[in-house]
Each structure stands twice: as structure tokens, then as C-alpha cells.
mmCIF file of C-alpha atoms in Angstrom:
data_model
loop_
_atom_site.group_PDB
_atom_site.id
_atom_site.type_symbol
_atom_site.label_atom_id
_atom_site.label_comp_id
_atom_site.label_asym_id
_atom_site.label_seq_id
_atom_site.Cartn_x
_atom_site.Cartn_y
_atom_site.Cartn_z
ATOM 1 C CA MET U 1009 -34.828 -74.127 1.898
ATOM 2 C CA ALA U 1010 -31.392 -72.439 2.107
ATOM 3 C CA ASP U 1011 -30.971 -69.145 3.958
ATOM 4 C CA ASN U 1012 -29.449 -66.567 1.564
ATOM 5 C CA SER U 1013 -28.610 -64.112 4.383
ATOM 6 C CA PHE U 1014 -25.378 -66.041 5.137
ATOM 7 C CA SER U 1015 -22.512 -67.010 2.875
ATOM 8 C CA ASP U 1016 -19.991 -69.441 4.296
ATOM 9 C CA GLY U 1017 -21.045 -68.433 7.765
ATOM 10 C CA VAL U 1018 -20.636 -64.641 7.090
ATOM 11 C CA PRO U 1019 -23.728 -62.355 7.060
ATOM 12 C CA ALA U 1020 -24.561 -60.908 3.609
ATOM 13 C CA ASP U 1021 -24.704 -57.338 5.065
ATOM 14 C CA SER U 1022 -21.118 -57.648 6.254
ATOM 15 C CA VAL U 1023 -19.983 -58.839 2.844
ATOM 16 C CA GLU U 1024 -21.689 -55.885 1.146
ATOM 17 C CA ALA U 1025 -20.195 -53.412 3.635
ATOM 18 C CA ALA U 1026 -16.745 -54.815 3.050
ATOM 19 C CA LYS U 1027 -17.144 -54.401 -0.721
ATOM 20 C CA ASN U 1028 -18.290 -50.754 -0.275
ATOM 21 C CA ALA U 1029 -15.382 -50.001 2.022
ATOM 22 C CA SER U 1030 -12.960 -51.482 -0.468
ATOM 23 C CA ASN U 1031 -14.441 -49.401 -3.302
ATOM 24 C CA THR U 1032 -14.326 -46.227 -1.182
ATOM 25 C CA GLU U 1033 -10.712 -46.873 -0.301
ATOM 26 C CA LYS U 1034 -9.804 -47.344 -3.960
ATOM 27 C CA LEU U 1035 -11.655 -44.124 -4.892
ATOM 28 C CA THR U 1036 -9.869 -42.225 -2.093
ATOM 29 C CA ASP U 1037 -6.521 -43.493 -3.325
ATOM 30 C CA GLN U 1038 -7.333 -42.300 -6.835
ATOM 31 C CA VAL U 1039 -8.427 -38.856 -5.620
ATOM 32 C CA MET U 1040 -5.386 -38.415 -3.388
ATOM 33 C CA GLN U 1041 -3.142 -39.182 -6.353
ATOM 34 C CA ASN U 1042 -4.578 -36.137 -8.194
ATOM 35 C CA PRO U 1043 -2.059 -33.243 -7.774
ATOM 36 C CA GLN U 1044 -4.753 -30.540 -8.094
ATOM 37 C CA VAL U 1045 -6.850 -32.075 -5.328
ATOM 38 C CA LEU U 1046 -3.822 -32.398 -3.069
ATOM 39 C CA ALA U 1047 -2.854 -28.755 -3.689
ATOM 40 C CA ALA U 1048 -6.367 -27.555 -2.865
ATOM 41 C CA LEU U 1049 -6.458 -29.551 0.344
ATOM 42 C CA GLN U 1050 -3.037 -28.299 1.376
ATOM 43 C CA GLU U 1051 -4.107 -24.697 0.747
ATOM 44 C CA ARG U 1052 -7.163 -25.121 2.970
ATOM 45 C CA LEU U 1053 -5.054 -26.676 5.698
ATOM 46 C CA ASP U 1054 -2.518 -23.845 5.469
ATOM 47 C CA ASN U 1055 -5.241 -21.207 5.719
ATOM 48 C CA VAL U 1056 -6.774 -22.871 8.753
ATOM 49 C CA SER U 1057 -3.463 -23.367 10.495
ATOM 50 C CA HIS U 1058 -2.419 -19.719 9.994
ATOM 51 C CA THR U 1059 -5.634 -18.119 11.264
ATOM 52 C CA PRO U 1060 -4.789 -16.293 14.527
ATOM 53 C CA SER U 1061 -8.104 -17.149 16.172
ATOM 54 C CA SER U 1062 -7.746 -20.838 15.338
ATOM 55 C CA TYR U 1063 -4.239 -20.795 16.790
ATOM 56 C CA ILE U 1064 -5.483 -19.192 20.013
ATOM 57 C CA GLU U 1065 -8.126 -21.892 20.342
ATOM 58 C CA THR U 1066 -5.422 -24.572 20.355
ATOM 59 C CA LEU U 1067 -3.557 -23.035 23.290
ATOM 60 C CA PRO U 1068 -3.766 -24.546 26.788
ATOM 61 C CA LYS U 1069 -6.261 -23.055 29.222
ATOM 62 C CA ALA U 1070 -3.497 -21.643 31.404
ATOM 63 C CA VAL U 1071 -2.020 -19.719 28.446
ATOM 64 C CA LYS U 1072 -5.454 -18.342 27.480
ATOM 65 C CA ARG U 1073 -5.819 -17.102 31.052
ATOM 66 C CA ARG U 1074 -2.555 -15.153 30.719
ATOM 67 C CA ILE U 1075 -3.692 -13.697 27.384
ATOM 68 C CA ASN U 1076 -6.835 -12.385 29.065
ATOM 69 C CA ALA U 1077 -4.604 -10.704 31.636
ATOM 70 C CA LEU U 1078 -2.697 -9.020 28.788
ATOM 71 C CA LYS U 1079 -5.975 -7.723 27.395
ATOM 72 C CA GLN U 1080 -6.789 -6.212 30.789
ATOM 73 C CA LEU U 1081 -3.448 -4.395 30.644
ATOM 74 C CA GLN U 1082 -4.202 -3.230 27.090
ATOM 75 C CA VAL U 1083 -7.477 -1.638 28.215
ATOM 76 C CA ARG U 1084 -5.629 0.209 30.971
ATOM 77 C CA CYS U 1085 -3.108 1.414 28.361
ATOM 78 C CA ALA U 1086 -5.990 2.743 26.243
ATOM 79 C CA HIS U 1087 -7.294 4.782 29.177
ATOM 80 C CA ILE U 1088 -3.820 6.213 29.813
ATOM 81 C CA GLU U 1089 -3.589 7.087 26.103
ATOM 82 C CA ALA U 1090 -6.919 8.903 26.389
ATOM 83 C CA LYS U 1091 -5.492 11.002 29.237
ATOM 84 C CA PHE U 1092 -2.467 11.747 27.061
ATOM 85 C CA TYR U 1093 -4.692 13.168 24.312
ATOM 86 C CA GLU U 1094 -6.586 15.263 26.850
ATOM 87 C CA GLU U 1095 -3.305 16.872 27.838
ATOM 88 C CA VAL U 1096 -2.444 17.348 24.163
ATOM 89 C CA HIS U 1097 -5.731 19.230 23.815
ATOM 90 C CA ASP U 1098 -4.699 21.439 26.751
ATOM 91 C CA LEU U 1099 -1.379 22.120 24.995
ATOM 92 C CA GLU U 1100 -3.214 23.007 21.779
ATOM 93 C CA ARG U 1101 -5.299 25.491 23.725
ATOM 94 C CA LYS U 1102 -2.168 26.985 25.308
ATOM 95 C CA TYR U 1103 -0.330 27.412 22.010
ATOM 96 C CA ALA U 1104 -3.449 28.656 20.213
ATOM 97 C CA ALA U 1105 -3.221 31.683 22.507
ATOM 98 C CA LEU U 1106 0.375 32.208 21.345
ATOM 99 C CA TYR U 1107 -0.557 31.896 17.679
ATOM 100 C CA GLN U 1108 -3.537 34.244 17.925
ATOM 101 C CA PRO U 1109 -1.627 37.587 17.899
ATOM 102 C CA LEU U 1110 0.050 36.480 14.656
ATOM 103 C CA PHE U 1111 -3.299 35.420 13.173
ATOM 104 C CA ASP U 1112 -4.789 38.784 14.228
ATOM 105 C CA LYS U 1113 -2.012 40.589 12.381
ATOM 106 C CA ARG U 1114 -2.613 38.311 9.389
ATOM 107 C CA ARG U 1115 -6.222 39.433 9.344
ATOM 108 C CA GLU U 1116 -5.180 43.109 9.484
ATOM 109 C CA PHE U 1117 -2.906 42.649 6.461
ATOM 110 C CA ILE U 1118 -5.605 40.739 4.545
ATOM 111 C CA THR U 1119 -8.338 43.300 5.212
ATOM 112 C CA GLY U 1120 -6.014 46.252 4.621
ATOM 113 C CA ASP U 1121 -6.567 47.713 8.078
ATOM 114 C CA VAL U 1122 -2.778 47.711 8.543
ATOM 115 C CA GLU U 1123 -0.045 48.022 5.911
ATOM 116 C CA PRO U 1124 3.017 45.811 6.547
ATOM 117 C CA THR U 1125 6.369 47.543 6.977
ATOM 118 C CA ASP U 1126 9.231 47.020 4.544
ATOM 119 C CA ALA U 1127 10.879 44.642 7.011
ATOM 120 C CA GLU U 1128 7.651 42.655 7.398
ATOM 121 C CA SER U 1129 7.243 42.485 3.609
ATOM 122 C CA GLU U 1130 10.762 41.244 2.878
ATOM 123 C CA TRP U 1131 10.830 37.663 1.625
ATOM 124 C CA HIS U 1132 13.621 35.793 -0.143
ATOM 125 C CA SER U 1133 12.241 33.509 -2.808
ATOM 126 C CA GLU U 1134 13.771 30.121 -3.576
ATOM 127 C CA ASN U 1135 13.920 31.261 -7.193
ATOM 128 C CA GLU U 1136 15.840 34.425 -6.291
ATOM 129 C CA GLU U 1137 18.853 33.509 -8.476
ATOM 130 C CA GLU U 1138 16.660 32.929 -11.507
ATOM 131 C CA GLU U 1139 14.914 36.190 -10.839
ATOM 132 C CA LYS U 1140 18.290 37.925 -10.657
ATOM 133 C CA LEU U 1141 19.317 36.511 -14.037
ATOM 134 C CA ALA U 1142 16.097 37.802 -15.467
ATOM 135 C CA GLY U 1143 16.775 41.252 -13.994
ATOM 136 C CA ASP U 1144 17.927 42.752 -17.257
ATOM 137 C CA MET U 1145 14.714 41.750 -18.939
ATOM 138 C CA LYS U 1146 12.721 43.204 -16.079
ATOM 139 C CA ASN U 1147 14.578 46.517 -16.314
ATOM 140 C CA LYS U 1148 13.458 46.848 -19.888
ATOM 141 C CA VAL U 1149 9.813 46.841 -18.919
ATOM 142 C CA VAL U 1150 10.181 49.072 -15.863
ATOM 143 C CA ILE U 1151 9.599 52.231 -17.858
ATOM 144 C CA ALA U 1152 6.480 50.789 -19.471
ATOM 145 C CA GLU U 1153 5.164 49.705 -16.077
ATOM 146 C CA LYS U 1154 5.765 53.141 -14.592
ATOM 147 C CA GLU U 1155 3.920 54.762 -17.447
ATOM 148 C CA ALA U 1156 1.006 52.389 -16.967
ATOM 149 C CA ALA U 1157 1.037 53.007 -13.221
ATOM 150 C CA ALA U 1158 1.003 56.742 -13.807
ATOM 151 C CA ALA U 1159 -1.995 56.367 -16.064
ATOM 152 C CA GLU U 1160 -3.930 54.322 -13.569
ATOM 153 C CA GLU U 1161 -2.358 53.267 -10.291
ATOM 154 C CA LEU U 1162 -4.033 50.156 -8.896
ATOM 155 C CA ASN U 1163 -3.545 49.585 -5.200
ATOM 156 C CA PRO U 1164 -6.431 47.510 -3.844
ATOM 157 C CA LYS U 1165 -6.996 47.401 -0.131
ATOM 158 C CA GLY U 1166 -5.350 44.460 1.628
ATOM 159 C CA ILE U 1167 -5.391 41.122 -0.204
ATOM 160 C CA PRO U 1168 -8.681 40.893 -2.128
ATOM 161 C CA GLU U 1169 -10.639 37.615 -2.002
ATOM 162 C CA PHE U 1170 -7.998 35.936 0.160
ATOM 163 C CA TRP U 1171 -10.193 33.276 1.783
ATOM 164 C CA PHE U 1172 -12.372 32.852 -1.297
ATOM 165 C CA THR U 1173 -9.223 32.028 -3.292
ATOM 166 C CA ILE U 1174 -8.351 29.335 -0.737
ATOM 167 C CA PHE U 1175 -11.822 27.839 -1.221
ATOM 168 C CA ARG U 1176 -11.205 27.718 -4.968
ATOM 169 C CA ASN U 1177 -7.715 26.208 -4.585
ATOM 170 C CA VAL U 1178 -8.653 23.362 -2.235
ATOM 171 C CA ASP U 1179 -10.660 20.617 -3.952
ATOM 172 C CA MET U 1180 -12.352 19.507 -0.733
ATOM 173 C CA LEU U 1181 -13.840 22.996 -0.355
ATOM 174 C CA SER U 1182 -14.402 23.975 -3.980
ATOM 175 C CA GLU U 1183 -16.681 20.950 -4.409
ATOM 176 C CA LEU U 1184 -19.043 22.477 -1.845
ATOM 177 C CA VAL U 1185 -19.164 25.948 -3.386
ATOM 178 C CA GLN U 1186 -21.888 26.780 -5.889
ATOM 179 C CA GLU U 1187 -21.723 29.709 -8.293
ATOM 180 C CA TYR U 1188 -24.243 31.685 -6.214
ATOM 181 C CA ASP U 1189 -22.104 31.119 -3.078
ATOM 182 C CA GLU U 1190 -19.099 32.899 -4.558
ATOM 183 C CA PRO U 1191 -20.238 36.534 -4.125
ATOM 184 C CA ILE U 1192 -20.942 35.804 -0.449
ATOM 185 C CA LEU U 1193 -17.592 34.118 0.221
ATOM 186 C CA LYS U 1194 -15.804 37.156 -1.202
ATOM 187 C CA HIS U 1195 -16.944 38.954 1.983
ATOM 188 C CA LEU U 1196 -15.206 36.373 4.227
ATOM 189 C CA GLN U 1197 -12.462 38.162 6.185
ATOM 190 C CA ASP U 1198 -11.158 35.567 8.609
ATOM 191 C CA ILE U 1199 -11.519 32.007 9.923
ATOM 192 C CA LYS U 1200 -10.605 31.263 13.531
ATOM 193 C CA VAL U 1201 -10.369 28.108 15.649
ATOM 194 C CA LYS U 1202 -11.438 28.300 19.301
ATOM 195 C CA PHE U 1203 -10.749 25.403 21.669
ATOM 196 C CA SER U 1204 -13.003 24.419 24.568
ATOM 197 C CA ASP U 1205 -12.199 25.899 27.983
ATOM 198 C CA PRO U 1206 -10.349 23.886 30.635
ATOM 199 C CA GLY U 1207 -12.654 21.476 32.434
ATOM 200 C CA GLN U 1208 -15.203 21.543 29.625
ATOM 201 C CA PRO U 1209 -15.931 18.610 27.270
ATOM 202 C CA MET U 1210 -13.395 18.430 24.446
ATOM 203 C CA SER U 1211 -14.501 20.436 21.411
ATOM 204 C CA PHE U 1212 -13.480 23.195 19.016
ATOM 205 C CA VAL U 1213 -15.355 25.968 17.228
ATOM 206 C CA LEU U 1214 -14.750 27.276 13.710
ATOM 207 C CA GLU U 1215 -15.589 30.984 13.417
ATOM 208 C CA PHE U 1216 -16.186 32.478 9.962
ATOM 209 C CA HIS U 1217 -15.951 36.277 10.153
ATOM 210 C CA PHE U 1218 -17.720 38.276 7.432
ATOM 211 C CA GLU U 1219 -17.703 41.961 6.621
ATOM 212 C CA PRO U 1220 -21.135 43.662 6.284
ATOM 213 C CA ASN U 1221 -22.832 42.324 3.172
ATOM 214 C CA ASP U 1222 -26.134 42.169 1.301
ATOM 215 C CA TYR U 1223 -26.851 38.520 2.171
ATOM 216 C CA PHE U 1224 -27.109 38.071 5.953
ATOM 217 C CA THR U 1225 -26.726 40.140 9.096
ATOM 218 C CA ASN U 1226 -24.494 37.766 11.112
ATOM 219 C CA PRO U 1227 -20.967 39.134 11.517
ATOM 220 C CA VAL U 1228 -19.793 35.628 12.502
ATOM 221 C CA LEU U 1229 -21.012 32.157 11.503
ATOM 222 C CA THR U 1230 -19.970 29.294 13.771
ATOM 223 C CA LYS U 1231 -19.623 25.529 13.613
ATOM 224 C CA THR U 1232 -18.933 23.557 16.803
ATOM 225 C CA TYR U 1233 -17.346 20.110 16.666
ATOM 226 C CA LYS U 1234 -17.743 17.901 19.733
ATOM 227 C CA MET U 1235 -15.004 15.372 20.407
ATOM 228 C CA LYS U 1236 -14.507 12.254 22.496
ATOM 229 C CA SER U 1237 -11.216 10.978 23.855
ATOM 230 C CA GLU U 1238 -12.040 7.818 25.729
ATOM 231 C CA PRO U 1239 -12.107 4.132 24.792
ATOM 232 C CA ASP U 1240 -15.459 2.672 23.816
ATOM 233 C CA LYS U 1241 -16.687 0.355 26.564
ATOM 234 C CA ALA U 1242 -17.943 -2.166 24.003
ATOM 235 C CA ASP U 1243 -14.744 -2.064 21.912
ATOM 236 C CA PRO U 1244 -11.873 -0.482 23.884
ATOM 237 C CA PHE U 1245 -9.193 -1.831 21.535
ATOM 238 C CA SER U 1246 -10.475 0.336 18.662
ATOM 239 C CA PHE U 1247 -9.339 3.544 20.413
ATOM 240 C CA GLU U 1248 -6.865 5.523 18.290
ATOM 241 C CA GLY U 1249 -7.160 8.967 19.830
ATOM 242 C CA PRO U 1250 -9.754 11.754 19.906
ATOM 243 C CA GLU U 1251 -12.542 11.597 17.365
ATOM 244 C CA ILE U 1252 -15.279 13.992 16.339
ATOM 245 C CA VAL U 1253 -18.618 12.565 17.420
ATOM 246 C CA ASP U 1254 -21.095 15.366 16.656
ATOM 247 C CA CYS U 1255 -21.360 18.936 15.436
ATOM 248 C CA ASP U 1256 -23.661 21.949 15.756
ATOM 249 C CA GLY U 1257 -24.130 24.789 13.319
ATOM 250 C CA CYS U 1258 -25.775 28.162 13.726
ATOM 251 C CA THR U 1259 -28.790 30.045 12.436
ATOM 252 C CA ILE U 1260 -28.016 32.330 9.498
ATOM 253 C CA ASP U 1261 -30.106 35.517 9.531
ATOM 254 C CA TRP U 1262 -30.649 35.830 5.798
ATOM 255 C CA LYS U 1263 -31.851 39.074 4.343
ATOM 256 C CA LYS U 1264 -35.106 38.919 2.376
ATOM 257 C CA GLY U 1265 -34.719 36.983 -0.859
ATOM 258 C CA LYS U 1266 -31.021 36.254 -0.290
ATOM 259 C CA ASN U 1267 -31.131 32.744 1.230
ATOM 260 C CA VAL U 1268 -29.081 30.566 -1.132
ATOM 261 C CA THR U 1269 -29.750 27.358 0.841
ATOM 262 C CA VAL U 1270 -33.331 27.189 -0.475
ATOM 263 C CA LYS U 1271 -34.928 27.743 -3.850
ATOM 264 C CA THR U 1272 -38.474 28.566 -4.800
ATOM 265 C CA ILE U 1273 -40.293 26.308 -7.238
ATOM 266 C CA LYS U 1274 -43.710 26.649 -8.857
ATOM 267 C CA LYS U 1275 -46.135 23.757 -8.901
ATOM 268 C CA LYS U 1276 -49.527 23.455 -10.585
ATOM 269 C CA GLN U 1277 -52.462 21.932 -8.709
ATOM 270 C CA LYS U 1278 -55.748 20.855 -10.266
ATOM 271 C CA HIS U 1279 -58.999 21.020 -8.266
ATOM 272 C CA LYS U 1280 -60.670 17.594 -8.240
ATOM 273 C CA GLY U 1281 -64.246 18.887 -8.361
ATOM 274 C CA ARG U 1282 -64.151 22.060 -10.439
ATOM 275 C CA GLY U 1283 -61.168 21.107 -12.576
ATOM 276 C CA THR U 1284 -59.603 24.515 -12.140
ATOM 277 C CA VAL U 1285 -55.810 24.815 -12.040
ATOM 278 C CA ARG U 1286 -53.843 26.992 -9.678
ATOM 279 C CA THR U 1287 -50.119 27.635 -9.358
ATOM 280 C CA ILE U 1288 -48.496 27.498 -5.945
ATOM 281 C CA THR U 1289 -44.939 28.256 -4.931
ATOM 282 C CA LYS U 1290 -42.921 26.524 -2.244
ATOM 283 C CA GLN U 1291 -39.350 26.469 -1.018
ATOM 284 C CA VAL U 1292 -37.161 23.369 -1.244
ATOM 285 C CA PRO U 1293 -33.561 22.768 -0.112
ATOM 286 C CA ASN U 1294 -30.828 23.993 -2.430
ATOM 287 C CA GLU U 1295 -27.200 22.884 -2.671
ATOM 288 C CA SER U 1296 -24.885 25.456 -1.107
ATOM 289 C CA PHE U 1297 -21.720 25.718 0.949
ATOM 290 C CA PHE U 1298 -23.791 27.464 3.611
ATOM 291 C CA ASN U 1299 -25.578 24.188 4.363
ATOM 292 C CA PHE U 1300 -22.299 23.549 6.207
ATOM 293 C CA PHE U 1301 -23.839 25.532 9.074
ATOM 294 C CA ASN U 1302 -26.918 23.302 9.221
ATOM 295 C CA PRO U 1303 -25.352 19.849 9.633
ATOM 296 C CA LEU U 1304 -26.891 16.453 10.179
ATOM 297 C CA LYS U 1305 -27.037 15.393 13.806
ATOM 298 C CA ALA U 1306 -25.270 12.226 14.859
ATOM 299 C CA SER U 1307 -27.741 9.671 16.130
ATOM 300 C CA GLY U 1308 -27.691 9.652 19.921
ATOM 301 C CA ASP U 1309 -30.853 7.703 20.695
ATOM 302 C CA GLY U 1310 -29.616 4.311 19.548
ATOM 303 C CA GLU U 1311 -31.052 4.639 16.038
ATOM 304 C CA SER U 1312 -28.577 4.127 13.236
ATOM 305 C CA LEU U 1313 -28.202 6.544 10.324
ATOM 306 C CA ASP U 1314 -28.616 5.350 6.765
ATOM 307 C CA GLU U 1315 -25.529 4.913 4.611
ATOM 308 C CA ASP U 1316 -25.851 8.276 2.814
ATOM 309 C CA SER U 1317 -26.288 10.148 6.094
ATOM 310 C CA GLU U 1318 -23.271 8.419 7.621
ATOM 311 C CA PHE U 1319 -21.168 9.388 4.592
ATOM 312 C CA THR U 1320 -22.371 13.007 4.761
ATOM 313 C CA LEU U 1321 -21.591 13.220 8.461
ATOM 314 C CA ALA U 1322 -18.141 11.639 8.028
ATOM 315 C CA SER U 1323 -17.355 14.118 5.231
ATOM 316 C CA ASP U 1324 -18.464 16.991 7.451
ATOM 317 C CA PHE U 1325 -16.146 15.817 10.250
ATOM 318 C CA GLU U 1326 -13.271 15.528 7.787
ATOM 319 C CA ILE U 1327 -13.802 19.076 6.503
ATOM 320 C CA GLY U 1328 -13.966 20.476 10.045
ATOM 321 C CA HIS U 1329 -10.727 18.716 10.944
ATOM 322 C CA PHE U 1330 -9.078 19.993 7.744
ATOM 323 C CA PHE U 1331 -10.011 23.588 8.554
ATOM 324 C CA ARG U 1332 -8.592 23.209 12.048
ATOM 325 C CA GLU U 1333 -5.375 21.342 11.231
ATOM 326 C CA ARG U 1334 -4.412 22.706 7.819
ATOM 327 C CA ILE U 1335 -6.351 25.666 6.435
ATOM 328 C CA VAL U 1336 -6.320 28.039 9.407
ATOM 329 C CA PRO U 1337 -2.692 27.453 10.521
ATOM 330 C CA ARG U 1338 -1.273 27.594 6.948
ATOM 331 C CA ALA U 1339 -3.712 29.881 5.158
ATOM 332 C CA VAL U 1340 -1.165 31.868 3.105
ATOM 333 C CA LEU U 1341 0.312 28.655 1.680
ATOM 334 C CA TYR U 1342 -3.115 27.475 0.532
ATOM 335 C CA PHE U 1343 -3.730 30.927 -0.956
ATOM 336 C CA THR U 1344 -0.517 30.748 -3.005
ATOM 337 C CA GLY U 1345 -0.999 27.038 -3.737
ATOM 338 C CA GLU U 1346 2.344 26.035 -2.202
ATOM 339 C CA ALA U 1347 0.738 23.825 0.455
ATOM 340 C CA ILE U 1348 -1.290 22.033 -2.205
ATOM 341 C CA GLU U 1349 1.821 21.477 -4.352
ATOM 342 C CA ASP U 1350 3.701 20.165 -1.314
ATOM 343 C CA ASP U 1351 0.911 17.676 -0.595
ATOM 344 C CA ASP U 1352 0.846 16.514 -4.216
ATOM 345 C CA ASN U 1353 4.636 16.205 -4.435
ATOM 346 C CA PHE U 1354 4.759 14.240 -1.201
ATOM 347 C CA GLU U 1355 2.200 11.720 -2.465
ATOM 348 C CA GLU U 1356 3.876 11.415 -5.869
ATOM 349 C CA GLY U 1357 7.284 11.071 -4.206
ATOM 350 C CA GLU U 1358 6.085 8.156 -2.121
ATOM 351 C CA GLU U 1359 4.720 6.361 -5.164
ATOM 352 C CA GLY U 1360 7.824 7.139 -7.213
ATOM 353 C CA GLU U 1361 10.115 5.879 -4.475
ATOM 354 C CA GLU U 1362 8.162 2.646 -4.227
ATOM 355 C CA GLU U 1363 8.316 2.098 -7.987
ATOM 356 C CA GLU U 1364 12.037 2.872 -8.017
ATOM 357 C CA LEU U 1365 12.707 0.376 -5.231
ATOM 358 C CA GLU U 1366 10.725 -2.277 -7.058
ATOM 359 C CA GLY U 1367 12.751 -1.575 -10.179
ATOM 360 C CA ASP U 1368 15.997 -1.937 -8.254
ATOM 361 C CA GLU U 1369 14.861 -5.245 -6.817
ATOM 362 C CA GLU U 1370 13.987 -6.524 -10.270
ATOM 363 C CA ALA U 1371 17.379 -5.416 -11.582
ATOM 364 C CA GLU U 1372 19.162 -7.193 -8.740
ATOM 365 C CA ASP U 1373 17.232 -10.374 -9.430
ATOM 366 C CA GLU U 1374 18.185 -10.200 -13.107
ATOM 367 C CA ASP U 1375 21.857 -9.706 -12.212
ATOM 368 C CA ASP U 1376 21.747 -12.689 -9.869
ATOM 369 C CA ALA U 1377 20.172 -14.788 -12.590
ATOM 370 C CA GLU U 1378 22.959 -13.912 -15.006
ATOM 371 C CA ILE U 1379 25.657 -14.752 -12.457
ATOM 372 C CA ASN U 1380 24.056 -17.932 -11.171
ATOM 373 C CA PRO U 1381 21.128 -19.133 -13.279
ATOM 374 C CA LYS U 1382 20.469 -22.005 -10.852
ATOM 375 C CA LYS U 1383 20.024 -19.668 -7.884
ATOM 376 C CA GLU U 1384 16.447 -19.717 -6.616
ATOM 377 C CA PRO U 1385 14.609 -16.392 -6.605
ATOM 378 C CA SER U 1386 14.578 -14.664 -3.227
ATOM 379 C CA GLN U 1387 11.453 -15.032 -1.132
ATOM 380 C CA PRO U 1388 9.396 -11.875 -0.576
ATOM 381 C CA ALA U 1389 9.593 -10.379 2.907
ATOM 382 C CA GLU U 1390 6.521 -10.946 5.018
ATOM 383 C CA CYS U 1391 6.522 -7.419 6.434
ATOM 384 C CA LYS U 1392 8.168 -4.342 4.988
ATOM 385 C CA GLN U 1393 8.624 -1.347 7.277
ATOM 386 C CA GLN U 1394 7.667 1.973 5.779
#
């Protein structure tokens, strides 16, 4: 009986394997002739080859060793940068003392405790020429204004509702203010920034000074922001300067029935046995700007905050920084709205400039095409400096 496992001296398994290999090779040739498949493969290869981490992995061991040495130097740079920001904080403290007499005089003008002199009140407007052209028209109404002033002369004390107007003008703040907060904020007379003393941990305090009012007895409400200016041991390369890491508020001594941070609700309860119903009242949290003085605490025991709490805390830090860097130093410009207009114009200008540049580039390309239709379009720049 013949043995079927051999054919002409060659094992049947080898013959079958050779056939499969031949078929696979033909299939591979067919696939590699497909332009779409080739393009997809090339794209994957390009992505892999341009990944920084994959490139680092291909470097010789000696080069990797030198890169590690560079990272050591980078960490040392981060620590020097941290020292730089500590000295910046010292400079801020020094110049805050120079600003303070001017801010004190600002408060006196706002509250009406002091009336500015004619020299202090003189200000040349950018629209002075337009105002001069309109002088004739103004002269015509002078008599009517004098008659009205004689009938009832209005001369309010200081600048009424100065800080409250800033709250209304700035979106970041107006979003926090409820209707029942407004009468309280009209009693706000000043906001100050106090920096931590030399040798103390980096921090700053926002002081909100109120005149006597019907809502609480505190003359000053405070919010302390604690800062850190040192690289994180676990991720030193993420250091970009001082950051707010926590904040503390203060206790507001509300007068009876005036606490706007809580509201009283009525709830009915039914007795299980007797079936009788009673109405109870309890207090629950209420949305208010004055919750600003009762902030969330940053987690310091290793437990992570939920997403909503992290967002709330980040927003709080942003508002504190905005008060310190923008509102307090430039209060009059936020009162008049000029600072807000400047911010808006700056953002719009950037966008407009970018669109204009893009338009110019398109126009140049079109001109080139008309001059030399065969000219290939220019390649986009990999990095464009702003």
C-alpha cells in the first residue's frame, strides 16, 4: 500500500505550506498595490516616527544618560525660578506700601470724607476736541441746567455705589451677585489687598470694608489666599510660578433674620402611627455672593475632590487673583467701564489681526497663481511666533 504522506520524495505538509506561502505572498502583493492601504500604512509610520518619546527610545544609551543630566539641570532651574518669584512677592509687598497712600485717598474721595481740589479734579478727556465743538450746544442748555439746579441742587456725598457698580460691570463678579445681595454691596466702601509679612508663607488677604449697615456687624470681611512657589517633587517640570493652593474665609456676624446665605423652607411631616401632620421649618443653603467668605477647602489629606468641587475651587482662586491683580489696582477704570472696553478691544484686535493676516496670505497666493499657475502652493510654517 502506497504512503500518501510523500509526493516525489517531498512530505505532503511541506507541499501544503509552500502553497499557503505562495497564496499569502500573492495576497500581500495585491494589498500593497492598493493606494489607500499604502497611504494608511505610511501615515501610521509617519506618526510613529515623529513621536518624541519613540525618538528618544531609539537613542544610544550614552545620549540618554546626557539627557538625564539635562533634566537634573532643569530641576535646578525650576528651584531658582521659585526663588525669583519669592523675591517678586517681596517687591509686590514693598510697592504695595507705596500704592497704599493713593488708595487711601481714593477711599476718601469715594466715601466723601474728603473733597478733591480743583487741581486734583482736572482731567483732559481724549474726546476733548469733540466736546469743544459741541460747546455751543452745551451753552444753550446751561441756563436750563442752572434753573434746575436752583430748584433742587443734587450733590450726593462722594461717589455713590462705587464698588457695587464695579460688581455690576464685571461679568465674573455680577454672576455671583443675587438680587438680595445688592442692598448689602451698596454699603461696600473699599477693597484692600494685604500681602504676607516677610518670612511668612506666601499669601495675600482681600479686605472688604463696609460702612455700618442693617445686615451684619463686621466692619471688615476677609478672604485669605495661600500660595505656593516651589516645584512639585513628583512633577517639577510643571512649575510655572506661584499658584494659589488654598483659601480661608471669615465668619459673618449676621443680624437676626438678615443672613442671605441661607433660606428657610417649610416641610410637612406625617406621623406614622397617629397620621397627624405637622409643619416644620429648616434652613438650607442659599446662593449668594457672600458665600465667597465660606469657601471650599482644598483637600490636604490625600483625598481628591469631585469634579464640581474642583471647578468651584478653581473659580474661587481665579476670582481672588482677579481682585488682586485687576480690580483693586484699577478700580476707577472698572467703574467707568474703560478697563472692560480695553480688554474687549484687545481680544477683538488679536482676532482681527489674525484674520487680516490670513486674508493677506490668501491674496498673495492668488497673485502668485495668476503670475505662475504652475507654481506649487507654499507649505505652511510649522511654528508661527506670536
